[in-house]
């Protein structure tokens, strides 16, 4: 305990002493164990005194470090992933769902914590599972064109001369979401918080190379390549992540390249490379390989798959398809290494509101540049860049003895609030010591990296005395930002005449020289409303005209065909007449899945869910192209281009299989950790509570309550609750616009849910468990399909994993309602345009097919005037796979004369009292209604919902043999 007392003497008194004491004791206990991911500082060359001295020289805030480190723990969002034991700060904004972890801190929180970022707040870029590495057994192989091949242990490195330096790390995709708002890149939606400044400790790379006999550059020694563990990822020859830097940089002592094993005075944490990584000051984060396994000296640059396919700033007209086809990835001149200059406004924050008064508004933010170049000035503009005001700036961390500045600058500027009247944008730009500055406009590239144009905050006048501020974007799937939150949804338009003139001849020459096709903007005097009417489709940056002689359609013509009786759709600037397909009724999701997009641009929805087979089928319905007059800045991918929406299924490397199987039991964990759920009910108790809400909603008429959803538009809904019901099932409740809103959901219809996973849109139809009378919210029972649950689907269900990662307060996009089956009550069933008057329903469902069945069952039973009888045969693989068993059993118990349910499972146990085996003719005859007698007045229909093998191969043939006519066998 003497070491504990010494450490506490640096901290002082108060609440944070308790936090630090807890942290120190945790570290002491962890270092007594042989387990992986042990952190701590007692065995490192950097002592506590030295670290605190260095922290003070960098104007770091030790209170912030203690505060955030005390709040790091295993996050329940990771329970069903290979990373489930890794401690993380739950306040980080997740950008790509639950797994792999890609996140960044809230921008305001990041700046407020001080010049040295707590490790808990450091942004994370993971491409897969965090490797399970151990300090004592890990080795770094130094090989290639070296005099002495050598394997270094971690203890070998620890015994060598070490250095500790404050170094800024920035993601190459910092501010990348702004590029995605013009057109989706290969990157995900990074905000302006993908930046962190911490103190790194390690061994100079040049010292490691010297031991291997490498001291100078030769024709055979031009590059030093770094690799992580093989089998870590699915791409490339060996599944490793690798990249390189010039050997000259590695050997130059002024560039401070280090092999780091500690961060902020303690061993690296798993997300940041434990036990060892490369740190290359002034370079993008993508070059700083984590979990370093190999250092190789080579005559040429790295040939690693990820080195070639990521972090390249290609010309703006090159998309991924052209890059692959024309070999652009292999051109080294487009490699993004040194950081470019950038600056950001952190205050006012997005959504801040202030009152106009005689006081000043203090605007502040950060700035940085690459290559060790210092920031020499930061400027702020209130008039779209016509004039600039000089801000105050400083570097909190000192430059190195070679004059290199590896850290960020902070800046502030006071603006009289009355100066903000009439201001449209508040913007900033920075200059470095080489007189580099930021460009005024965004330049798109397919990698989604290097975005550094002026940072612009929109100023909104609420009334004469109050204004609010909108940042360009919010990170990840968070809504908000004046550029929007939907990929490709931002269009650059002038709303007033610019106060400067343009030399058109010079501009045209520059465009030709840069091989750039400029966007043709509407006349500056044209009103905003008229501009919107001319171009209703999403604006994009590049455009390939239709083939000569092609049939062209104006957007207003397409919009006229917007019903089930007359449906056209627009996909990637091609027009399709899908009436014949709709009339044939072959779509597996029903005609509503098509007609919901009738008369609109359906590109994003189609790409999100359709396979290569569907794209081929679509070709037969093409009738022409969108008229260029309605899409002056749109992208068209030629018919010969490969469909960029498809990705090859990734295989799981053998070395990763053990880490990606066996998801954590959601319910078991919730019951074992009640402190994480508070008073929230879980399991059967939560299902019982949901039953009461469902039943009340079924008995209530929503009347003329306003409808929250739209079958033609995606509406963002906030997650109000998410609780585990079973080992792999959650109850998800989404909040409507107000407590008085309804879904507008007919019984039998469904909704589409959509989100971003790994940078791509994923969507699927779901039937709510709540009925339309449930005002203010809509509820779903979601079965999560985890990776490797089924050998044919090693990656699991993309949307269900996205929904499993959603947390309270997050946003899910919803569109609907839609469907082809509608129950109008009292035995009246509408299927497409055909009406059935029934008094008995045979229902046969499998797995998640229970959801639409339950909706109809509850609607029937909750209406005392409805005398329809229902028999439900419900099939599952095992007993634990049965969804909503409490609900179904309770419905049967409380309505024995009108509803029965019988269960069958493929594999049962000694306690199982239901049937065992797949659904068959005998089972249907025993537990379902017989086919109705055509001479009788009563009518029976069979309603099916399950996998094709259940419906097509089993149920339909059996029902026909049992006398059911084709028109009375209905598939959801």
Short mmCIF file of C-alpha atoms in Angstrom, two decimals, residues 458-862:
data_model
loop_
_atom_site.label_atom_id
_atom_site.label_comp_id
_atom_site.label_asym_id
_atom_site.label_seq_id
_atom_site.Cartn_x
_atom_site.Cartn_y
_atom_site.Cartn_z
CA UNK A 458 -24.46 27.20 -40.07
CA UNK A 459 -25.98 30.06 -38.10
CA UNK A 460 -29.78 29.96 -37.78
CA UNK A 461 -31.83 32.94 -36.62
CA UNK A 462 -34.59 31.60 -34.39
CA UNK A 463 -35.98 35.08 -33.77
CA UNK A 464 -34.60 38.59 -33.50
CA UNK A 465 -32.83 37.84 -30.20
CA UNK A 466 -31.82 34.20 -30.49
CA UNK A 467 -29.67 32.10 -32.83
CA UNK A 468 -28.64 28.44 -33.02
CA UNK A 469 -25.71 26.63 -34.61
CA UNK A 470 -25.57 23.53 -36.81
CA UNK A 471 -22.31 21.69 -37.47
CA UNK A 472 -21.97 20.16 -40.95
CA UNK A 473 -22.61 16.64 -39.65
CA UNK A 474 -22.97 14.55 -36.53
CA UNK A 475 -20.81 11.38 -36.36
CA UNK A 476 -22.04 7.90 -37.23
CA UNK A 477 -25.77 7.41 -37.60
CA UNK A 478 -26.61 10.38 -35.38
CA UNK A 479 -29.07 12.67 -37.18
CA UNK A 480 -28.43 16.36 -37.55
CA UNK A 481 -26.05 18.64 -39.36
CA UNK A 482 -26.72 21.14 -42.11
CA UNK A 483 -25.26 18.76 -44.72
CA UNK A 484 -27.82 16.13 -43.71
CA UNK A 485 -27.44 12.59 -42.41
CA UNK A 486 -28.31 10.50 -45.49
CA UNK A 487 -25.52 9.49 -47.86
CA UNK A 488 -25.57 11.52 -51.05
CA UNK A 489 -28.26 13.85 -49.76
CA UNK A 490 -26.35 17.13 -49.78
CA UNK A 491 -26.50 19.46 -52.78
CA UNK A 492 -24.42 22.62 -53.03
CA UNK A 493 -26.65 25.51 -54.09
CA UNK A 494 -26.26 29.29 -54.04
CA UNK A 495 -29.15 31.00 -52.30
CA UNK A 496 -27.88 34.49 -52.98
CA UNK A 497 -25.65 36.15 -55.55
CA UNK A 498 -21.96 35.80 -54.62
CA UNK A 499 -20.16 39.08 -53.98
CA UNK A 500 -17.20 38.09 -56.15
CA UNK A 501 -16.77 37.56 -59.86
CA UNK A 502 -15.28 34.56 -61.66
CA UNK A 503 -13.08 34.63 -64.73
CA UNK A 504 -15.01 32.01 -66.71
CA UNK A 505 -12.22 31.46 -69.24
CA UNK A 506 -9.68 30.73 -66.51
CA UNK A 507 -12.16 28.52 -64.68
CA UNK A 508 -12.90 26.48 -67.80
CA UNK A 509 -9.18 26.05 -68.49
CA UNK A 510 -8.55 24.89 -64.90
CA UNK A 511 -11.38 22.37 -65.10
CA UNK A 512 -9.99 20.87 -68.29
CA UNK A 513 -6.49 20.75 -66.82
CA UNK A 514 -7.76 18.92 -63.76
CA UNK A 515 -9.99 16.60 -65.85
CA UNK A 516 -12.87 17.82 -63.73
CA UNK A 517 -16.49 18.05 -64.87
CA UNK A 518 -17.93 21.00 -62.92
CA UNK A 519 -21.38 20.92 -61.42
CA UNK A 520 -23.69 23.18 -63.43
CA UNK A 521 -25.38 25.29 -60.77
CA UNK A 522 -28.74 26.94 -61.35
CA UNK A 523 -28.83 30.65 -62.00
CA UNK A 524 -27.96 32.52 -58.82
CA UNK A 525 -31.16 34.53 -59.00
CA UNK A 526 -33.32 31.42 -59.10
CA UNK A 527 -35.33 30.80 -55.94
CA UNK A 528 -34.55 27.89 -53.68
CA UNK A 529 -38.00 26.42 -54.17
CA UNK A 530 -37.67 26.46 -57.94
CA UNK A 531 -34.27 24.80 -57.69
CA UNK A 532 -35.76 22.03 -55.57
CA UNK A 533 -38.57 21.50 -58.05
CA UNK A 534 -36.12 21.14 -60.93
CA UNK A 535 -33.95 18.60 -59.14
CA UNK A 536 -35.97 16.43 -56.73
CA UNK A 537 -33.55 13.50 -56.77
CA UNK A 538 -30.45 13.32 -54.62
CA UNK A 539 -27.61 15.46 -55.94
CA UNK A 540 -24.31 13.71 -56.50
CA UNK A 541 -20.96 14.88 -57.71
CA UNK A 542 -20.13 13.10 -60.97
CA UNK A 543 -22.18 12.43 -64.04
CA UNK A 544 -22.08 10.11 -67.04
CA UNK A 545 -24.67 11.00 -69.68
CA UNK A 546 -27.15 8.45 -71.07
CA UNK A 547 -26.13 6.58 -74.24
CA UNK A 548 -26.79 8.44 -77.52
CA UNK A 549 -30.37 7.96 -78.68
CA UNK A 550 -31.59 6.65 -75.33
CA UNK A 551 -35.19 7.31 -74.30
CA UNK A 552 -35.22 10.09 -71.69
CA UNK A 553 -37.84 10.80 -69.05
CA UNK A 554 -38.33 13.92 -66.98
CA UNK A 555 -38.61 13.41 -63.23
CA UNK A 556 -42.16 14.75 -63.25
CA UNK A 557 -43.12 11.95 -65.66
CA UNK A 558 -41.65 9.33 -63.33
CA UNK A 559 -43.45 10.80 -60.33
CA UNK A 560 -46.81 10.36 -62.06
CA UNK A 561 -46.40 6.57 -61.94
CA UNK A 562 -46.61 6.26 -58.17
CA UNK A 563 -49.27 3.67 -57.39
CA UNK A 564 -49.72 -0.09 -57.29
CA UNK A 565 -51.76 0.14 -60.49
CA UNK A 566 -49.07 2.16 -62.28
CA UNK A 567 -45.53 1.84 -60.90
CA UNK A 568 -42.25 3.18 -62.29
CA UNK A 569 -39.05 3.39 -60.28
CA UNK A 570 -35.72 5.14 -60.77
CA UNK A 571 -32.52 3.26 -59.89
CA UNK A 572 -29.07 4.67 -60.66
CA UNK A 573 -30.56 7.12 -63.18
CA UNK A 574 -32.32 4.36 -65.14
CA UNK A 575 -36.11 4.24 -65.37
CA UNK A 576 -37.95 0.94 -64.91
CA UNK A 577 -41.59 0.13 -65.64
CA UNK A 578 -42.33 -2.62 -63.11
CA UNK A 579 -46.07 -2.96 -63.74
CA UNK A 580 -45.75 -6.40 -65.33
CA UNK A 581 -43.68 -7.68 -62.41
CA UNK A 582 -46.17 -6.25 -59.91
CA UNK A 583 -49.12 -7.84 -61.73
CA UNK A 584 -47.40 -11.23 -61.61
CA UNK A 585 -46.96 -10.90 -57.84
CA UNK A 586 -43.61 -12.69 -57.72
CA UNK A 587 -41.81 -10.43 -55.28
CA UNK A 588 -41.04 -12.41 -52.08
CA UNK A 589 -41.78 -9.37 -49.95
CA UNK A 590 -45.08 -8.63 -51.64
CA UNK A 591 -45.98 -5.91 -54.09
CA UNK A 592 -45.86 -3.25 -51.39
CA UNK A 593 -42.09 -3.69 -51.22
CA UNK A 594 -41.99 -2.32 -54.77
CA UNK A 595 -44.85 0.12 -54.82
CA UNK A 596 -43.63 1.91 -51.70
CA UNK A 597 -40.95 3.38 -53.98
CA UNK A 598 -43.16 3.94 -57.02
CA UNK A 599 -42.48 7.28 -58.66
CA UNK A 600 -39.28 7.89 -56.67
CA UNK A 601 -35.53 7.33 -56.76
CA UNK A 602 -35.26 3.84 -55.21
CA UNK A 603 -31.50 3.45 -55.63
CA UNK A 604 -30.55 3.35 -51.96
CA UNK A 605 -33.34 0.96 -50.93
CA UNK A 606 -32.70 -1.40 -53.85
CA UNK A 607 -28.94 -1.56 -53.24
CA UNK A 608 -29.45 -2.24 -49.54
CA UNK A 609 -31.25 -5.57 -49.94
CA UNK A 610 -30.95 -7.01 -53.43
CA UNK A 611 -28.56 -9.59 -54.85
CA UNK A 612 -26.85 -9.88 -58.22
CA UNK A 613 -29.75 -12.07 -59.37
CA UNK A 614 -32.21 -9.26 -58.66
CA UNK A 615 -30.11 -6.77 -60.63
CA UNK A 616 -30.23 -9.10 -63.63
CA UNK A 617 -33.99 -9.52 -63.29
CA UNK A 618 -34.42 -5.78 -63.14
CA UNK A 619 -32.83 -5.29 -66.56
CA UNK A 620 -35.89 -6.67 -68.37
CA UNK A 621 -38.02 -3.77 -67.10
CA UNK A 622 -35.73 -0.89 -68.13
CA UNK A 623 -37.44 1.65 -70.38
CA UNK A 624 -35.03 4.59 -70.43
CA UNK A 625 -32.93 7.09 -68.51
CA UNK A 626 -33.50 10.13 -66.32
CA UNK A 627 -33.33 13.30 -68.38
CA UNK A 628 -30.03 15.11 -67.60
CA UNK A 629 -31.94 18.34 -67.16
CA UNK A 630 -33.38 16.92 -63.95
CA UNK A 631 -30.08 15.60 -62.64
CA UNK A 632 -27.22 17.96 -63.54
CA UNK A 633 -24.79 16.61 -60.95
CA UNK A 634 -25.77 12.95 -60.70
CA UNK A 635 -23.59 9.90 -60.98
CA UNK A 636 -24.42 7.25 -63.55
CA UNK A 637 -22.55 3.99 -63.50
CA UNK A 638 -22.39 2.49 -66.99
CA UNK A 639 -24.04 -0.83 -67.75
CA UNK A 640 -20.59 -2.40 -68.03
CA UNK A 641 -19.57 -1.41 -64.52
CA UNK A 642 -19.51 -4.03 -61.83
CA UNK A 643 -22.20 -3.51 -59.23
CA UNK A 644 -20.40 -1.70 -56.44
CA UNK A 645 -23.07 -2.51 -53.90
CA UNK A 646 -22.04 -6.16 -53.77
CA UNK A 647 -19.31 -7.45 -51.55
CA UNK A 648 -17.87 -10.91 -51.72
CA UNK A 649 -18.73 -13.00 -48.70
CA UNK A 650 -15.84 -12.93 -46.32
CA UNK A 651 -14.50 -16.13 -44.89
CA UNK A 652 -13.41 -16.49 -41.32
CA UNK A 653 -9.68 -17.30 -41.08
CA UNK A 654 -8.94 -20.44 -39.16
CA UNK A 655 -7.01 -18.50 -36.56
CA UNK A 656 -10.10 -16.42 -35.77
CA UNK A 657 -12.74 -19.15 -35.52
CA UNK A 658 -12.33 -19.63 -31.79
CA UNK A 659 -12.86 -15.91 -31.23
CA UNK A 660 -16.00 -15.54 -33.31
CA UNK A 661 -18.20 -18.42 -32.14
CA UNK A 662 -20.49 -18.76 -29.17
CA UNK A 663 -22.21 -15.41 -28.54
CA UNK A 664 -22.88 -14.35 -24.98
CA UNK A 665 -26.36 -15.22 -23.69
CA UNK A 666 -28.17 -11.86 -23.60
CA UNK A 667 -30.70 -12.80 -20.92
CA UNK A 668 -28.21 -14.69 -18.77
CA UNK A 669 -25.90 -11.73 -18.71
CA UNK A 670 -28.72 -9.31 -17.87
CA UNK A 671 -29.81 -11.46 -14.94
CA UNK A 672 -26.22 -11.77 -13.72
CA UNK A 673 -25.62 -8.00 -13.94
CA UNK A 674 -28.73 -6.26 -12.56
CA UNK A 675 -26.67 -3.14 -11.87
CA UNK A 676 -26.38 -2.56 -15.63
CA UNK A 677 -30.16 -2.63 -16.18
CA UNK A 678 -31.43 -0.86 -13.09
CA UNK A 679 -35.20 -1.24 -12.71
CA UNK A 680 -35.67 -2.45 -16.29
CA UNK A 681 -37.53 -5.75 -16.49
CA UNK A 682 -35.94 -8.48 -18.62
CA UNK A 683 -36.86 -11.95 -19.80
CA UNK A 684 -40.37 -13.24 -19.20
CA UNK A 685 -41.18 -10.32 -16.90
CA UNK A 686 -40.46 -7.90 -19.74
CA UNK A 687 -42.56 -10.01 -22.12
CA UNK A 688 -45.46 -9.96 -19.66
CA UNK A 689 -45.27 -6.19 -19.40
CA UNK A 690 -45.15 -5.91 -23.19
CA UNK A 691 -48.21 -8.21 -23.42
CA UNK A 692 -50.26 -5.75 -21.38
CA UNK A 693 -49.22 -2.84 -23.61
CA UNK A 694 -49.96 -4.91 -26.73
CA UNK A 695 -53.41 -5.94 -25.48
CA UNK A 696 -54.33 -2.38 -24.50
CA UNK A 697 -53.24 -1.14 -27.93
CA UNK A 698 -55.32 -3.83 -29.66
CA UNK A 699 -58.43 -2.73 -27.80
CA UNK A 700 -57.92 0.97 -28.44
CA UNK A 701 -58.98 2.74 -31.64
CA UNK A 702 -56.31 5.22 -32.74
CA UNK A 703 -59.02 7.24 -34.45
CA UNK A 704 -57.76 10.41 -36.11
CA UNK A 705 -54.50 10.56 -34.16
CA UNK A 706 -51.74 11.97 -36.38
CA UNK A 707 -49.73 9.35 -38.27
CA UNK A 708 -45.99 9.36 -37.57
CA UNK A 709 -44.76 7.19 -40.45
CA UNK A 710 -44.76 7.43 -44.23
CA UNK A 711 -44.62 4.53 -46.73
CA UNK A 712 -42.64 6.74 -49.14
CA UNK A 713 -40.10 8.26 -46.74
CA UNK A 714 -37.57 7.07 -44.18
CA UNK A 715 -38.45 8.55 -40.80
CA UNK A 716 -35.82 8.57 -38.02
CA UNK A 717 -37.20 7.19 -34.74
CA UNK A 718 -35.38 7.30 -31.43
CA UNK A 719 -34.84 4.10 -29.47
CA UNK A 720 -36.85 4.37 -26.25
CA UNK A 721 -36.01 0.95 -24.80
CA UNK A 722 -34.12 -2.23 -25.65
CA UNK A 723 -34.29 -5.20 -23.28
CA UNK A 724 -33.32 -8.88 -23.62
CA UNK A 725 -36.17 -11.39 -23.70
CA UNK A 726 -34.11 -14.55 -24.24
CA UNK A 727 -30.58 -15.67 -25.07
CA UNK A 728 -30.79 -14.16 -28.58
CA UNK A 729 -33.95 -12.02 -28.64
CA UNK A 730 -34.59 -8.41 -27.72
CA UNK A 731 -37.63 -6.18 -27.36
CA UNK A 732 -37.00 -2.92 -29.21
CA UNK A 733 -39.26 0.08 -28.61
CA UNK A 734 -39.00 3.11 -30.91
CA UNK A 735 -40.50 6.42 -29.91
CA UNK A 736 -42.87 8.16 -32.33
CA UNK A 737 -42.97 11.90 -32.87
CA UNK A 738 -45.17 12.46 -29.82
CA UNK A 739 -47.17 10.46 -27.30
CA UNK A 740 -50.29 11.19 -29.34
CA UNK A 741 -49.03 9.84 -32.67
CA UNK A 742 -49.99 6.49 -34.20
CA UNK A 743 -48.13 4.31 -36.70
CA UNK A 744 -51.07 4.10 -39.08
CA UNK A 745 -50.48 0.34 -39.23
CA UNK A 746 -53.27 -1.94 -40.55
CA UNK A 747 -53.31 -5.44 -39.08
CA UNK A 748 -51.21 -7.65 -41.37
CA UNK A 749 -48.90 -4.89 -42.56
CA UNK A 750 -45.24 -4.47 -41.70
CA UNK A 751 -42.59 -1.77 -41.45
CA UNK A 752 -39.08 -1.55 -42.87
CA UNK A 753 -36.20 -0.85 -40.50
CA UNK A 754 -32.91 0.49 -41.81
CA UNK A 755 -29.48 1.38 -40.46
CA UNK A 756 -25.78 1.66 -41.27
CA UNK A 757 -23.51 -1.32 -40.68
CA UNK A 758 -19.87 -1.30 -41.73
CA UNK A 759 -20.49 1.74 -43.91
CA UNK A 760 -23.44 0.27 -45.83
CA UNK A 761 -27.19 0.55 -45.55
CA UNK A 762 -28.97 -2.59 -44.33
CA UNK A 763 -32.74 -2.97 -44.16
CA UNK A 764 -35.43 -5.56 -43.58
CA UNK A 765 -39.19 -5.81 -43.06
CA UNK A 766 -40.47 -6.40 -39.52
CA UNK A 767 -43.99 -6.77 -38.16
CA UNK A 768 -44.40 -4.85 -34.90
CA UNK A 769 -45.56 -6.72 -31.84
CA UNK A 770 -47.53 -3.63 -30.81
CA UNK A 771 -50.78 -2.78 -32.59
CA UNK A 772 -51.88 0.54 -34.01
CA UNK A 773 -53.76 1.61 -30.90
CA UNK A 774 -50.48 1.80 -29.01
CA UNK A 775 -49.87 5.54 -29.29
CA UNK A 776 -46.49 7.20 -29.00
CA UNK A 777 -44.32 4.15 -29.71
CA UNK A 778 -43.91 1.04 -31.80
CA UNK A 779 -42.43 -2.22 -30.48
CA UNK A 780 -40.65 -5.11 -32.17
CA UNK A 781 -39.43 -8.51 -31.03
CA UNK A 782 -36.08 -9.04 -32.77
CA UNK A 783 -34.16 -12.32 -32.96
CA UNK A 784 -30.44 -11.57 -33.31
CA UNK A 785 -28.57 -13.69 -35.83
CA UNK A 786 -25.00 -13.73 -34.53
CA UNK A 787 -21.89 -14.60 -36.58
CA UNK A 788 -21.43 -18.36 -37.05
CA UNK A 789 -24.87 -19.20 -35.67
CA UNK A 790 -25.41 -21.02 -38.96
CA UNK A 791 -22.58 -22.51 -41.08
CA UNK A 792 -24.11 -21.08 -44.27
CA UNK A 793 -24.15 -17.57 -42.82
CA UNK A 794 -20.82 -17.06 -41.02
CA UNK A 795 -21.31 -13.29 -40.83
CA UNK A 796 -24.76 -13.55 -39.26
CA UNK A 797 -27.61 -11.15 -39.90
CA UNK A 798 -26.40 -7.67 -40.74
CA UNK A 799 -29.52 -5.74 -39.73
CA UNK A 800 -30.21 -7.76 -36.58
CA UNK A 801 -26.62 -7.20 -35.41
CA UNK A 802 -27.08 -3.50 -36.14
CA UNK A 803 -30.28 -3.46 -34.07
CA UNK A 804 -28.53 -5.34 -31.27
CA UNK A 805 -25.99 -2.51 -31.19
CA UNK A 806 -28.65 0.20 -30.98
CA UNK A 807 -28.87 1.86 -27.60
CA UNK A 808 -31.44 4.05 -25.91
CA UNK A 809 -31.25 7.44 -27.58
CA UNK A 810 -29.91 6.08 -30.88
CA UNK A 811 -31.85 6.52 -34.11
CA UNK A 812 -33.32 3.82 -36.37
CA UNK A 813 -34.81 4.72 -39.76
CA UNK A 814 -38.33 3.41 -40.39
CA UNK A 815 -40.48 3.37 -43.52
CA UNK A 816 -44.03 2.11 -43.91
CA UNK A 817 -46.49 0.68 -43.31
CA UNK A 818 -46.88 -1.65 -46.27
CA UNK A 819 -48.06 -5.16 -47.03
CA UNK A 820 -50.33 -7.29 -49.21
CA UNK A 821 -52.36 -8.93 -46.42
CA UNK A 822 -54.79 -6.89 -44.36
CA UNK A 823 -57.15 -8.09 -41.65
CA UNK A 824 -60.15 -5.75 -41.50
CA UNK A 825 -61.77 -7.46 -38.50
CA UNK A 826 -64.63 -9.91 -37.85
CA UNK A 827 -63.41 -12.49 -40.36
CA UNK A 828 -62.73 -10.08 -43.24
CA UNK A 829 -59.30 -10.76 -44.77
CA UNK A 830 -57.96 -8.85 -47.79
CA UNK A 831 -55.14 -10.46 -49.81
CA UNK A 832 -53.92 -8.12 -52.53
CA UNK A 833 -57.27 -7.19 -54.11
CA UNK A 834 -59.14 -10.37 -53.13
CA UNK A 835 -61.48 -10.52 -50.13
CA UNK A 836 -61.98 -13.63 -47.98
CA UNK A 837 -64.81 -13.90 -45.44
CA UNK A 838 -63.64 -16.54 -42.96
CA UNK A 839 -64.47 -17.98 -39.60
CA UNK A 840 -61.47 -20.28 -39.10
CA UNK A 841 -57.75 -19.72 -39.62
CA UNK A 842 -55.06 -22.35 -39.73
CA UNK A 843 -51.73 -20.71 -39.05
CA UNK A 844 -48.41 -22.45 -39.62
CA UNK A 845 -45.28 -20.55 -38.77
CA UNK A 846 -41.60 -21.14 -38.27
CA UNK A 847 -39.11 -19.19 -36.13
CA UNK A 848 -39.49 -15.45 -36.53
CA UNK A 849 -42.59 -16.03 -38.66
CA UNK A 850 -44.49 -15.79 -35.38
CA UNK A 851 -44.41 -11.94 -35.51
CA UNK A 852 -47.02 -11.33 -38.24
CA UNK A 853 -49.08 -14.24 -36.90
CA UNK A 854 -49.12 -12.74 -33.41
CA UNK A 855 -50.27 -9.37 -34.71
CA UNK A 856 -53.34 -10.96 -36.34
CA UNK A 857 -54.02 -13.32 -33.44
CA UNK A 858 -54.14 -10.45 -30.95
CA UNK A 859 -56.30 -8.32 -33.25
CA UNK A 860 -58.85 -11.18 -33.45
CA UNK A 861 -58.88 -12.11 -29.78
CA UNK A 862 -58.95 -8.53 -28.45
#
